[in-house]
Coordinates of C-alpha atoms in Angstrom, one line a residue:
M1 CA -1.4 88.2 58.4
K2 CA -0.5 91.4 56.4
A3 CA -2.5 90.2 53.5
K4 CA -5.6 91.9 54.6
P5 CA -4.4 95.5 54.9
T6 CA -2.5 95.2 51.6
S7 CA -5.5 93.9 49.8
K8 CA -7.8 96.6 51.3
L9 CA -5.4 99.3 50.3
S10 CA -5.0 98.0 46.8
S11 CA -8.8 97.7 46.4
T12 CA -9.3 101.2 47.7
N13 CA -7.0 102.6 45.1
A14 CA -8.8 100.6 42.4
K15 CA -12.2 101.9 43.7
Q16 CA -10.9 105.5 43.6
T17 CA -9.8 105.0 40.0
I18 CA -13.2 103.5 39.2
M19 CA -15.1 106.3 40.8
L20 CA -13.1 108.8 38.7
N21 CA -14.5 107.1 35.6
R22 CA -18.0 107.1 37.1
S23 CA -17.9 110.8 37.5
N24 CA -17.8 111.2 33.8
S25 CA -21.5 110.5 33.6
P26 CA -23.3 113.4 35.2
S27 CA -27.0 114.1 35.3
L28 CA -29.2 117.1 35.0
T29 CA -31.9 118.2 37.5
V30 CA -34.9 119.6 35.8
G31 CA -38.1 121.0 37.3
G32 CA -38.9 119.3 40.7
G33 CA -35.8 117.1 40.8
R34 CA -36.4 115.2 37.6
Q35 CA -33.3 113.7 36.0
Q36 CA -32.7 114.7 32.4
Q37 CA -29.7 115.2 30.2
F38 CA -28.4 117.9 27.8
V39 CA -26.8 116.3 24.8
E40 CA -23.8 117.7 22.8
N41 CA -21.7 116.2 20.1
N42 CA -18.5 114.5 21.3
T43 CA -15.2 114.8 19.6
T44 CA -12.8 112.0 18.6
T45 CA -10.2 113.1 21.1
N46 CA -12.6 112.7 24.0
Q47 CA -13.5 109.2 22.8
Q48 CA -9.9 108.3 22.8
K49 CA -9.3 109.7 26.3
Q50 CA -12.2 107.7 27.7
Q51 CA -11.0 104.5 26.0
Q52 CA -7.5 105.0 27.5
Q53 CA -9.1 105.5 31.0
V54 CA -10.9 102.2 30.6
I55 CA -7.6 100.4 29.7
L56 CA -5.8 102.0 32.6
T57 CA -8.6 101.0 35.0
K58 CA -8.4 97.4 33.9
Q59 CA -4.6 97.4 34.3
V60 CA -4.8 98.8 37.9
V61 CA -7.4 96.2 38.8
E62 CA -5.4 93.3 37.4
Q63 CA -2.3 94.4 39.2
T64 CA -4.2 94.7 42.4
V65 CA -5.7 91.2 42.1
E66 CA -2.2 89.7 41.2
K67 CA -0.6 91.3 44.3
S68 CA -3.3 90.3 46.6
S69 CA -3.3 86.7 45.4
S70 CA 0.6 86.4 45.6
I71 CA 0.6 87.7 49.1
N72 CA -2.2 85.3 50.2
N73 CA -0.3 82.3 48.7
N74 CA 2.7 83.1 50.8
S75 CA 0.6 83.6 54.0
P76 CA 0.2 80.8 56.5
N77 CA -3.5 81.7 56.8
N78 CA -4.5 81.1 53.2
N79 CA -7.7 79.2 54.1
E80 CA -8.9 82.0 56.4
N81 CA -8.3 84.7 53.8
D82 CA -9.7 82.9 50.7
N83 CA -13.3 84.0 51.2
N84 CA -12.3 87.7 51.8
N85 CA -10.0 87.7 48.7
K86 CA -12.7 86.1 46.5
A87 CA -15.3 88.7 47.7
L88 CA -12.8 91.6 47.0
Q89 CA -12.0 90.2 43.5
E90 CA -15.7 89.7 42.6
E91 CA -16.4 93.2 43.9
E92 CA -13.6 94.7 41.8
E93 CA -14.6 92.7 38.7
E94 CA -18.2 93.9 39.0
E95 CA -17.0 97.5 39.4
T96 CA -14.7 97.2 36.4
T97 CA -17.6 95.8 34.4
N98 CA -19.9 98.7 35.5
T99 CA -17.2 101.2 34.7
T100 CA -16.5 99.8 31.3
T101 CA -20.3 99.8 30.5
V102 CA -20.8 103.4 31.7
T103 CA -17.7 104.6 29.8
T104 CA -18.5 102.7 26.6
T105 CA -22.1 104.0 26.7
T106 CA -20.8 107.6 27.1
T107 CA -18.3 107.1 24.3
T108 CA -20.7 105.6 21.8
T109 CA -23.4 108.1 22.5
T110 CA -22.6 111.7 23.4
K111 CA -21.0 113.7 26.2
S112 CA -23.3 115.1 29.0
T113 CA -23.1 118.6 30.1
V114 CA -23.6 119.4 33.8
E115 CA -26.3 122.1 34.2
T116 CA -29.1 122.6 36.6
I117 CA -32.4 124.0 35.3
R118 CA -35.4 125.0 37.4
I119 CA -37.8 127.4 35.8
G120 CA -37.5 130.7 37.6
N121 CA -35.2 129.2 40.3
F122 CA -38.1 129.6 42.8
P123 CA -37.8 128.1 46.3
H124 CA -39.9 125.1 47.6
P125 CA -39.9 122.8 44.5
P126 CA -42.7 120.2 44.4
E127 CA -42.0 116.8 45.8
H128 CA -43.7 113.5 46.6
R129 CA -44.8 114.2 50.2
H130 CA -47.4 113.1 52.7
S131 CA -49.2 115.3 55.3
V132 CA -47.7 115.5 58.7
L133 CA -50.7 114.1 60.5
E134 CA -50.6 111.0 58.3
A135 CA -47.4 109.8 60.1
K136 CA -47.8 106.6 62.1
G137 CA -47.1 108.4 65.4
S138 CA -50.2 110.6 64.9
E139 CA -52.8 107.8 64.5
G140 CA -53.5 107.2 68.2
F141 CA -54.0 110.9 68.9
L142 CA -56.3 111.4 65.9
N143 CA -58.4 108.4 66.8
L144 CA -58.8 109.7 70.4
A145 CA -59.7 113.2 69.2
G146 CA -62.2 111.8 66.7
L147 CA -63.8 109.5 69.3
L148 CA -64.1 112.4 71.8
L149 CA -65.7 114.7 69.2
L150 CA -68.2 112.0 68.0
T151 CA -69.1 111.2 71.6
W152 CA -69.6 114.8 72.5
S153 CA -71.7 115.4 69.3
A154 CA -73.9 112.4 70.0
N155 CA -74.4 113.5 73.5
Q156 CA -75.5 117.0 72.4
M157 CA -77.9 115.6 69.8
Y158 CA -79.3 113.0 72.3
N159 CA -80.0 115.7 74.9
N160 CA -81.5 118.0 72.3
Y161 CA -83.8 115.2 71.2
R162 CA -85.0 114.5 74.7
K163 CA -85.6 118.2 75.3
N164 CA -87.1 119.4 72.0
G165 CA -88.0 116.2 70.1
Y166 CA -85.3 116.6 67.4
P167 CA -81.6 116.0 67.4
L168 CA -80.6 119.2 65.6
D169 CA -82.2 122.5 64.9
L170 CA -81.4 123.3 61.2
T171 CA -82.8 126.8 61.2
L172 CA -79.3 128.3 61.6
L173 CA -77.9 126.0 58.9
F174 CA -80.5 127.3 56.4
Q175 CA -79.6 130.8 57.3
L176 CA -75.8 130.1 56.8
L177 CA -76.4 128.4 53.4
R178 CA -78.7 131.1 52.1
G179 CA -77.8 131.8 48.5
I180 CA -75.6 128.8 48.1
D181 CA -77.0 128.2 44.6
L182 CA -75.9 131.7 43.5
M183 CA -72.5 131.2 45.2
M184 CA -71.9 128.0 43.3
F185 CA -72.8 129.7 40.0
L186 CA -70.4 132.5 40.8
W187 CA -67.7 130.0 41.6
L188 CA -68.2 128.3 38.2
T189 CA -68.2 131.7 36.5
I190 CA -65.0 132.8 38.2
T191 CA -63.3 129.5 37.3
I192 CA -64.3 129.8 33.6
Y193 CA -63.3 133.4 33.5
T194 CA -59.8 132.7 34.9
L195 CA -59.4 129.6 32.7
F196 CA -60.1 131.4 29.4
T197 CA -58.2 134.5 30.4
S198 CA -55.1 132.6 31.3
V199 CA -55.2 130.2 28.3
I200 CA -55.9 132.8 25.7
L201 CA -53.0 135.0 27.0
E202 CA -50.7 132.0 27.1
F203 CA -51.8 130.8 23.6
I204 CA -51.0 134.2 22.1
Y205 CA -47.6 134.3 23.8
T206 CA -46.9 130.7 22.6
Q207 CA -47.8 131.5 19.0
K208 CA -45.4 134.4 19.0
S209 CA -42.4 132.8 20.7
N210 CA -42.2 129.1 19.8
T211 CA -40.7 129.5 16.3
K212 CA -37.1 128.8 15.6
S213 CA -36.5 132.3 14.1
T214 CA -37.8 133.9 17.3
A215 CA -35.6 131.8 19.5
N216 CA -32.6 132.4 17.3
K217 CA -33.1 136.2 17.3
A218 CA -33.7 136.3 21.1
S219 CA -30.6 134.1 21.7
N220 CA -28.4 136.3 19.6
S221 CA -29.7 139.5 21.3
G222 CA -29.2 137.9 24.8
K223 CA -32.6 138.7 26.4
A224 CA -36.2 138.4 25.5
S225 CA -37.6 141.1 23.2
K226 CA -34.4 143.1 23.1
G227 CA -34.0 144.7 19.7
N228 CA -37.5 143.6 18.8
N229 CA -40.0 146.4 19.2
K230 CA -42.9 144.3 18.1
A231 CA -42.2 141.7 20.8
K232 CA -41.8 144.4 23.5
L233 CA -45.1 146.0 22.4
L234 CA -46.9 142.6 22.5
D235 CA -45.4 141.8 25.9
Y236 CA -46.6 145.2 27.4
T237 CA -50.0 144.8 25.8
L238 CA -50.6 141.3 27.2
C239 CA -49.3 142.2 30.6
T240 CA -51.7 145.1 30.7
V241 CA -54.6 142.8 29.7
Y242 CA -53.6 140.5 32.4
A243 CA -53.6 143.3 35.0
V244 CA -57.0 144.5 33.9
A245 CA -58.3 140.9 34.1
Q246 CA -57.2 140.7 37.8
I247 CA -58.8 144.1 38.6
V248 CA -62.1 143.0 36.9
L249 CA -62.0 139.7 38.9
F250 CA -61.8 141.5 42.3
T251 CA -64.1 144.3 41.3
M252 CA -67.0 142.0 40.3
S253 CA -66.7 139.8 43.4
T254 CA -66.7 142.9 45.6
Y255 CA -69.7 144.5 43.8
I256 CA -71.8 141.3 44.0
S257 CA -71.0 140.8 47.7
F258 CA -72.0 144.3 48.6
T259 CA -75.1 144.5 46.4
S260 CA -76.6 141.0 46.5
T261 CA -79.2 140.3 49.2
R262 CA -79.3 136.6 48.5
L263 CA -75.8 135.7 49.7
S264 CA -75.3 134.9 53.4
G265 CA -72.2 135.8 55.3
L266 CA -70.8 132.3 54.9
C267 CA -71.4 132.3 51.2
R268 CA -69.8 135.7 50.8
L269 CA -66.8 134.3 52.7
A270 CA -66.6 131.4 50.3
L271 CA -66.9 133.8 47.3
A272 CA -64.1 136.0 48.6
A273 CA -61.8 133.0 49.3
Q274 CA -62.5 131.5 45.8
T275 CA -61.7 134.9 44.3
C276 CA -58.3 135.0 46.0
V277 CA -57.6 131.4 45.1
N278 CA -58.3 131.9 41.4
S279 CA -56.4 135.1 41.4
F280 CA -53.4 133.4 42.8
K281 CA -53.6 130.5 40.3
M282 CA -53.9 132.9 37.4
H283 CA -50.9 134.9 38.5
S284 CA -48.7 131.9 39.2
Y285 CA -49.6 130.4 35.8
F286 CA -48.9 133.7 33.9
V287 CA -45.6 134.3 35.7
T288 CA -44.2 130.8 35.5
C289 CA -45.0 130.4 31.8
R290 CA -43.3 133.8 31.3
Y291 CA -40.2 132.6 33.1
F292 CA -40.1 129.5 30.9
R293 CA -40.0 131.7 27.8
E294 CA -37.4 133.9 29.2
D295 CA -35.1 131.1 30.5
M296 CA -35.6 128.5 27.8
I297 CA -36.7 130.1 24.5
Y298 CA -35.3 133.6 24.7
G299 CA -32.4 132.4 26.9
G300 CA -31.2 130.2 24.0
K301 CA -31.5 126.8 25.7
Y302 CA -33.3 125.3 22.7
V303 CA -30.9 126.9 20.3
E304 CA -28.0 125.3 22.2
N305 CA -29.8 121.9 22.2
D306 CA -30.6 122.1 18.4
F307 CA -34.3 122.4 19.1
K308 CA -34.6 119.0 20.7
P309 CA -36.7 118.2 23.8
I310 CA -35.1 119.1 27.1
F311 CA -37.8 118.3 29.7
N312 CA -39.6 115.6 27.7
N313 CA -43.0 116.4 29.4
Q314 CA -46.4 117.6 28.2
F315 CA -45.8 121.2 29.2
E316 CA -42.8 121.4 26.8
K317 CA -44.5 119.4 24.0
T318 CA -47.5 121.7 24.1
R319 CA -45.7 125.0 24.0
V320 CA -42.7 124.2 21.8
F321 CA -43.3 121.2 19.6
T322 CA -47.0 121.2 18.9
K323 CA -47.7 122.6 15.4
S324 CA -51.5 122.5 15.3
K325 CA -53.0 125.6 16.8
F326 CA -56.3 123.9 17.6
K327 CA -54.6 121.0 19.4
Q328 CA -52.3 123.4 21.2
F329 CA -55.2 125.5 22.5
L330 CA -56.9 122.3 23.7
E331 CA -53.8 121.1 25.5
L332 CA -53.4 124.5 27.2
C333 CA -56.9 124.2 28.4
K334 CA -56.4 120.7 29.8
D335 CA -53.2 121.9 31.4
Y336 CA -54.9 124.8 33.2
I337 CA -57.9 122.7 34.2
Y338 CA -55.6 120.2 35.9
F339 CA -54.0 123.1 37.7
I340 CA -57.5 124.3 38.9
R341 CA -58.3 120.8 40.2
I342 CA -55.2 120.4 42.4
P343 CA -54.9 122.1 45.9
S344 CA -51.9 124.1 45.0
L345 CA -51.5 127.9 44.4
V346 CA -48.2 127.7 42.6
Y347 CA -47.9 126.5 39.0
E348 CA -45.1 124.0 38.0
I349 CA -44.2 122.7 34.5
E350 CA -44.6 119.3 36.0
F351 CA -46.5 118.2 39.1
P352 CA -45.7 115.1 41.2
K353 CA -48.4 112.5 40.6
K354 CA -49.3 109.1 41.9
D355 CA -50.3 106.1 39.8
K356 CA -53.8 105.5 40.9
I357 CA -56.6 106.8 43.1
S358 CA -57.5 105.2 46.5
F359 CA -61.2 105.7 46.7
R360 CA -61.2 104.3 50.2
Y361 CA -58.8 107.1 51.2
V362 CA -61.0 109.7 49.5
A363 CA -64.1 108.4 51.3
R364 CA -62.3 108.5 54.6
E365 CA -61.0 112.0 54.2
Y366 CA -64.2 113.5 52.9
G367 CA -66.2 111.6 55.5
G368 CA -63.9 113.0 58.3
G369 CA -64.4 116.5 56.9
L370 CA -68.2 116.1 57.0
I371 CA -68.1 115.0 60.6
C372 CA -65.9 118.0 61.4
C373 CA -68.6 120.2 59.8
L374 CA -71.2 118.6 62.0
V375 CA -69.2 119.3 65.1
I376 CA -68.5 122.9 64.1
Y377 CA -72.2 123.5 63.5
I378 CA -73.1 122.1 66.9
I379 CA -70.5 124.3 68.6
I380 CA -71.7 127.4 66.8
Q381 CA -75.4 126.7 67.5
K382 CA -74.9 126.0 71.2
Y383 CA -72.1 128.3 72.3
I384 CA -71.5 131.1 69.8
A385 CA -74.8 132.0 68.1
P386 CA -76.7 132.9 71.3
I387 CA -73.9 135.3 72.4
I388 CA -73.5 136.8 68.9
G389 CA -77.2 137.4 68.6
D390 CA -77.3 139.5 71.7
I391 CA -73.8 140.8 71.5
D392 CA -74.7 144.3 72.7
K393 CA -75.9 142.9 76.1
Y394 CA -72.5 141.5 77.0
N395 CA -69.4 143.3 78.2
W396 CA -66.1 142.7 76.3
Y397 CA -64.7 140.6 79.1
D398 CA -67.8 138.4 79.2
I399 CA -67.4 137.8 75.4
A400 CA -63.7 137.1 75.8
V401 CA -64.4 134.5 78.6
N402 CA -67.4 132.8 76.9
L403 CA -66.1 132.7 73.3
S404 CA -62.4 131.9 73.8
L405 CA -62.7 128.1 74.1
P406 CA -65.5 127.6 71.5
S407 CA -63.7 129.9 69.0
L408 CA -60.3 128.2 69.4
S409 CA -62.0 124.8 69.2
I410 CA -63.7 125.8 65.9
W411 CA -60.5 127.2 64.5
L412 CA -58.6 123.9 65.3
I413 CA -61.4 121.8 63.8
I414 CA -61.6 124.0 60.7
F415 CA -57.9 123.5 60.3
Y416 CA -58.2 119.7 60.3
C417 CA -61.3 119.7 58.2
V418 CA -60.0 122.0 55.4
F419 CA -56.2 121.5 55.4
H420 CA -56.1 117.8 56.1
C421 CA -59.4 116.2 55.1
F422 CA -60.7 118.2 52.2
L423 CA -57.3 119.1 50.6
N424 CA -56.0 115.5 50.9
G425 CA -59.2 114.1 49.5
T426 CA -59.1 116.6 46.6
A427 CA -55.4 115.9 45.9
E428 CA -56.1 112.1 45.8
L429 CA -58.9 112.6 43.2
A430 CA -56.5 114.6 41.0
Y431 CA -53.5 112.1 41.4
Y432 CA -51.6 115.0 43.0
N433 CA -49.0 113.6 45.4
D434 CA -47.4 116.7 47.0
R435 CA -49.4 116.9 50.3
D436 CA -47.4 119.6 51.9
F437 CA -50.4 121.6 52.9
Y438 CA -49.2 122.3 56.5
L439 CA -46.4 121.4 58.9
N440 CA -46.3 121.2 62.6
W441 CA -47.3 124.8 63.3
W442 CA -48.6 123.8 66.7
D443 CA -44.9 123.4 67.8
A444 CA -44.0 126.9 66.6
T445 CA -42.2 129.1 69.2
T446 CA -42.0 132.3 67.1
V447 CA -44.4 134.3 65.0
S448 CA -42.3 133.7 61.8
Q449 CA -42.3 130.0 62.4
F450 CA -46.1 129.9 62.7
W451 CA -46.6 131.8 59.4
K452 CA -44.2 129.5 57.6
L453 CA -45.8 126.3 58.9
W454 CA -49.5 127.2 59.2
N455 CA -50.8 127.5 55.6
R456 CA -48.1 126.2 53.3
A457 CA -50.0 126.8 50.0
V458 CA -50.3 130.5 50.7
F459 CA -46.8 130.7 52.2
K460 CA -45.3 129.2 49.0
F461 CA -47.2 131.6 46.8
M462 CA -46.2 134.6 48.8
T463 CA -42.6 133.5 49.0
R464 CA -42.4 132.9 45.3
H465 CA -44.5 135.6 43.7
I466 CA -44.1 138.5 46.3
Y467 CA -40.9 138.0 48.2
V468 CA -38.7 136.6 45.4
E469 CA -40.3 138.5 42.5
S470 CA -40.2 141.8 44.2
Q471 CA -36.5 141.6 44.6
R472 CA -36.1 140.6 41.0
R473 CA -38.4 143.0 39.3
V474 CA -38.1 146.1 41.6
K475 CA -34.8 147.9 41.7
G476 CA -33.5 148.7 45.2
F477 CA -35.7 146.0 46.9
N478 CA -33.7 144.1 49.5
K479 CA -34.8 141.2 51.7
V480 CA -36.2 143.4 54.4
L481 CA -38.4 145.4 52.1
A482 CA -39.5 142.2 50.3
A483 CA -40.4 140.6 53.6
L484 CA -42.4 143.7 54.7
S485 CA -44.2 143.8 51.3
T486 CA -45.1 140.1 51.6
F487 CA -46.5 140.6 55.0
F488 CA -48.4 143.7 53.9
V489 CA -50.0 141.9 50.9
T490 CA -51.0 139.0 53.2
A491 CA -52.7 141.4 55.6
V492 CA -54.5 143.2 52.8
L493 CA -55.9 139.9 51.4
H494 CA -57.0 138.6 54.8
E495 CA -58.8 141.9 55.4
Y496 CA -60.4 141.8 51.9
V497 CA -62.0 138.4 52.7
L498 CA -63.4 139.8 56.0
I499 CA -64.7 143.0 54.2
L500 CA -66.7 140.9 51.8
T501 CA -67.9 138.6 54.5
F502 CA -69.2 141.3 56.9
R503 CA -69.7 144.1 54.3
V504 CA -68.0 146.6 56.6
V505 CA -64.6 148.3 56.1
R506 CA -63.0 148.1 59.5
P507 CA -59.4 147.1 59.2
Y508 CA -59.1 145.4 62.6
F509 CA -57.6 142.2 61.3
F510 CA -55.2 144.1 59.0
A511 CA -54.0 146.0 62.1
M512 CA -53.6 142.8 64.1
I513 CA -51.4 141.3 61.4
I514 CA -49.3 144.4 60.9
S515 CA -48.8 144.6 64.7
Q516 CA -47.1 141.2 64.6
I517 CA -44.1 142.7 62.7
P518 CA -42.4 143.8 65.9
L519 CA -43.2 140.4 67.5
F520 CA -41.1 138.8 64.7
Y521 CA -38.0 140.2 66.4
V522 CA -39.3 139.8 70.0
T523 CA -40.3 136.2 69.7
E524 CA -36.9 135.3 68.1
L525 CA -35.5 135.7 71.7
L526 CA -37.7 132.7 72.7
K527 CA -37.0 130.6 69.6
G528 CA -37.0 126.9 70.6
N529 CA -38.3 127.7 74.0
R530 CA -41.5 126.3 75.5
V531 CA -42.4 129.7 76.8
G532 CA -42.6 131.0 73.2
N533 CA -45.0 128.2 72.2
A534 CA -47.2 129.0 75.2
L535 CA -47.3 132.7 74.3
L536 CA -48.5 131.8 70.8
W537 CA -51.3 129.6 72.1
F538 CA -52.3 132.3 74.5
G539 CA -52.5 134.8 71.7
F540 CA -54.8 132.4 69.7
L541 CA -57.0 132.0 72.7
I542 CA -57.7 135.8 73.2
A543 CA -57.4 137.0 69.5
F544 CA -60.5 135.2 68.1
P545 CA -63.1 136.4 70.7
F546 CA -62.0 140.0 70.2
L547 CA -62.1 139.8 66.4
E548 CA -65.6 138.3 66.6
L549 CA -66.6 141.1 69.0
L550 CA -65.3 143.9 66.8
Y551 CA -66.6 142.6 63.4
F552 CA -70.0 141.1 64.5
R553 CA -70.9 144.1 66.7
E554 CA -70.2 146.5 63.8
A555 CA -72.0 144.4 61.2
L556 CA -75.1 143.9 63.4
R557 CA -75.1 147.6 64.2
I558 CA -75.5 148.6 60.6
G559 CA -77.4 145.5 59.5
S560 CA -74.8 144.4 56.9
L561 CA -75.1 140.6 57.6

């Protein structure tokens, strides 16, 4: 009866020896978790050591098998233990074969070097992820919510038809969409402007940095452009051009919004949002490509790897191994155009993609988004527009009471329409498979949790390019100053969108966001508590009516809408 523990102990020793051999074949994590390998020439002594390890492993396994078989033969329960011993022997033989194969492959090829590379070492790497509301546990809730909204909308249109002879009054819709043709033209102009600005700057950088002589000089000097005055001058010049391009982008959008009489408030809102999105994309592209040059080319990675491919992707091929200037420029354009298409604000050297498009999924998401737009229009027309049109006749508490529920409802429907329906549908059309557009912000119990879970695209951009970069680029910046700077930039950009929408400079929303900084510390006392979640929802309920009161009353007073 002692054959079992002896056999298990022997097989365990053999497995430990085998696992030691397996550990000689490490891997390299590149980009968003992609497995690659750095290759170096192996010496003859290393080959001999690996061969000796294989021989020792075989000897240990053979001794183990012999001991277990001799003990089993002397045991009175041979028949009961035959199956267990055979299974153990087969398992050990398979492991021995796998170990021999792995070690032989490593011996005959080259030795792997353990090293982790992620361009810029930024947080939140891209992954293959689905949206939270696509989980199976959410289907019933979404079906019920959709059914209730459709039933309510149909009821409103039916009553309106019986009363007025038509289901919907489209007068407000035409007012909201006034100047949409000009807005679409401006969208296209902004996109082309950021495309060529980013691609031309990257093309110039690439032409000056992808030669072997440049990489060798930079590797010998230790850092990019050290000891090379021409490279430093070029870098400063291109960074200045980039900064001027960003200023021009915001200046032109602001000028058009304040001077054009064709654009409605909704179209100005869309123009401001598109300006911020393109600015974010241009910045992330510029900075990430710069980190690639600093880390890989100037950092000496390609010199160490004898100028062989490391990532084996299109990003690397275009910037390092493409000799034709025309082809390189075209590939850079294709690369940035794909970045424009996907619903992400941070650039990666390789994005997670899916194999094929599900047009049924696209139709479902865009169809759901259009239905949400219909419900939003009915709510605005029935509950909000009548009060906003005569806002001076109402007291502030009347507005708070009458607009709280409609405003919160619109905000929730806009969230589902934009962050779930339209972003998922757009991602599907672009084969983009990282659907981390939001997390369960509705369960947040603190202010910091809400901002981290609510808009993941903006959160990732701010974390990477404001919070992390400010600590790297600015001397004396600690985590507290970086966090305050991130929150300040967030507040400024939100206020910029509202300034262009209402054409008034009244920093109410900016003050509201900045006032949340003390709440970061106060609500931490309620972290994980249901009371904290209830307080957040109560804040949403009263915040929107007051913001509408402040901005609409001021815009209507001066006639800027």
